Amino acid sequence: MTTNRLAALLLATAGAILFSCQPETPNTEVTSPNGSITAKVGLSNTGQLYYLVQHKGATVIDTSYMSFDVKDQPSFKSGFSITASISETINEDWEMPWGEQRMVNNHYNELKISLEENTVTPRKMNLVFRVYDDGLGFRYEFPEQESVTELLIMDENTEFNLTGDHDTWWLPGDWDIYEHLYNESKFSEIDALSKVGNPNLIATYIPENAVNTPVTMKTQDGLYLSFHEADLTNYSGMTLKVDPSGLKMTSELVGSEILGGKAEVSLPFSTPWRTLQIGEKPGDLIESNLLVNLNDPNAIGDVSYFTPMKYVGIWWEMHIGKSTWDMEGSQDMNTYIEGSKNSSRHGATTENAKKYVDFAAANGIKGLLVEGWNTGWDQWINTEDREGIFDFMTPYPDYDFEEVMAYAKEKGVEVIMHHETSAAPRTYEKQMEEAYNFMKENGMNSVKTGYVGKIIPKGEYHHGQWMVNHYEKVLREAAAKKIAINAHEPIKATGKRRTYPNAIAREGLRGQEFNAWASDGGNPPNHLPTIAFTRMLGGPIDFTPGAFNIKFNEYKEENQVNTTLAHQLALYVVIYSPVQMACDLPEHYTVDGQPHPAFQFITDVGVDWEQSKVLDGEIGDFVTIAREEKESGNWFVGGITNEDSRMQTVELSFLPQGKKYQAMIYKDAADAHWNDNPEAYEIETMEVDASSKITVNLAPGGGFAMSLISE
Ligand code: NOJ
Ligand code: CA
């Protein structure tokens, strides 16, 4: 090498060091109460904020930079100095009004760093970390300041720099829907754009190679990580853009073509928490309370107007094509498929509703959902302009609203309201007050909402700031009227049920309905063993389990549920929700005119829990969960497997010492199989105590459910 060339190379290297962003030694750090997780925060040589995360001394998130691009102003990026750094420890317990457990411990160490730009009119920003034993959250605060009052955020650039090519369970970063199957691949093999154009989704928009959260990973060292967000308020949902070769994710907020940016905020403003749950076992992720803990305490007071319950409904029959939502006979789930036009098979008739009331009353089921009771369903789906179509006060003429309400009341059944908005939130907001008053006048305390289709106005997306604010407005207005909300096609759950415990459940995943009509064969057997460690980390799921007639060939040859009957029973324990549907038709819950013996489990199983324990599991393969019912002290255990059969031994050491329980075990028959013999099950009864061990064989796509009734 000539001297000149060497000099040039040295100069270039020096230049690179001078001008590229280099981390300095981290300025400060914060550690979890038990010392296992540490977040370190620092400023680079250009004054840019970065952080890294360690678990038991090993780096799990390497140096990751943070910045914001805003409209008509320089980015909040470099030139920062730290002006203050405050630490605090909180250790408190709070009670869930309903939930997976009664008491929650909220114990964390907080570090708040104040930053100021080195300019003539310096702008300010704070970064707050809360580090728990089960993970951490951090968020940005834009405090009140003279030079800035509002910001149009064009991009939030929070990096998550991974330390390996982890096994990853991911969904495409769709701005409109979470109803995709989770995929399992190496991080470097994530290809969200391969999921564009799913024919089963009416509204879907995947602009780039990004994932939605929760996204869960297993490292080479066997550590489990899940990335999500908590307290998503007045901001856009966060997807995570994937850099497959750089093994890095960067926050990518859902945008709005109307806003021309990502989120519009007035100062002071705090972003949602960017969260990382860390577990040494996969079940640690499920037992973690990080997301609810990072939300504000209950802001709406007593919610005893809502009691956790099981419910039946005029619902599955529309999805499998036995009946239609509309009375006109012009649209059902298949018309999208033209052809059944003008053949009225309206499901929500007075007579049919009474039949479901009778079934609920006879089988200890508290709730009844009636979909298709109100006018508007003849135009709900194909119409481009769906504004003003649904009426939330006017029943169809063949549905005598008052008669059904009176009949249900007499039989002790609570009717759940249904409001399908067809993704026209402005129409809904116009009618909301009147619709909620109408509900209360009729003794209704909860409503299932729905947002099928592309959001109106065009340019807004289900997961953008405008809709985040709509979903929150619904929760607030409903709370004021003492109404609980179960939202379908929702914004993802981010633990806000702590602040608004009238947010009882939501969909936000591929629910049972896909088994009824999806052209891709429905949900494969590994769907729910994956969901338990991914989507379920966000919060309660209205999955609507309980299909007993697995193949429903009377209505459809080409679709089926891809699990055994025992797997369906297990879901009442595995997939947590304070509202659990028994989704199948009343006639499918009888055998030769007698109640189906396996329905006893659905009658018995709890819906509100004192405590929950994950006994075993591996992501996407299997999971076994035990939950103790509040008040009764009865325990219920559910286990599900993917397409592989397996033996599971359940040690009942979670039971109190010395107490006897009557166990009923609902399990796959020896020759059961999700496809070949899905309805074959057995029931075994025995007396057990804390020293008992029960071994069950789970069929391919199978499961088991146990009730342990205290004697
Ligand atoms: C989609 C919901 O997920 C489903 O449960 C409901 O039946 C239909 N929309 C109609 O509202
Ligand atoms: Ca849906």
mmCIF file of C-alpha atoms and ligand atoms in Angstrom, residues 179 452 488-489 507 509 513-514, ligand 2:
data_model
loop_
_atom_site.group_PDB
_atom_site.id
_atom_site.type_symbol
_atom_site.label_atom_id
_atom_site.label_comp_id
_atom_site.label_asym_id
_atom_site.label_seq_id
_atom_site.Cartn_x
_atom_site.Cartn_y
_atom_site.Cartn_z
ATOM 1 C CA GLU A 179 -56.782 -11.966 11.743
ATOM 2 C CA VAL A 452 -65.883 -5.411 9.558
ATOM 3 C CA HIS A 488 -64.319 -7.373 17.387
ATOM 4 C CA GLU A 489 -61.969 -6.112 14.675
ATOM 5 C CA GLU A 507 -61.285 -10.438 19.220
ATOM 6 C CA LEU A 509 -57.135 -12.626 16.121
ATOM 7 C CA GLU A 513 -65.361 -18.159 12.753
ATOM 8 C CA PHE A 514 -62.521 -18.899 10.304
HETATM 9 CA CA CA B 2 -63.575 -11.023 13.060
#
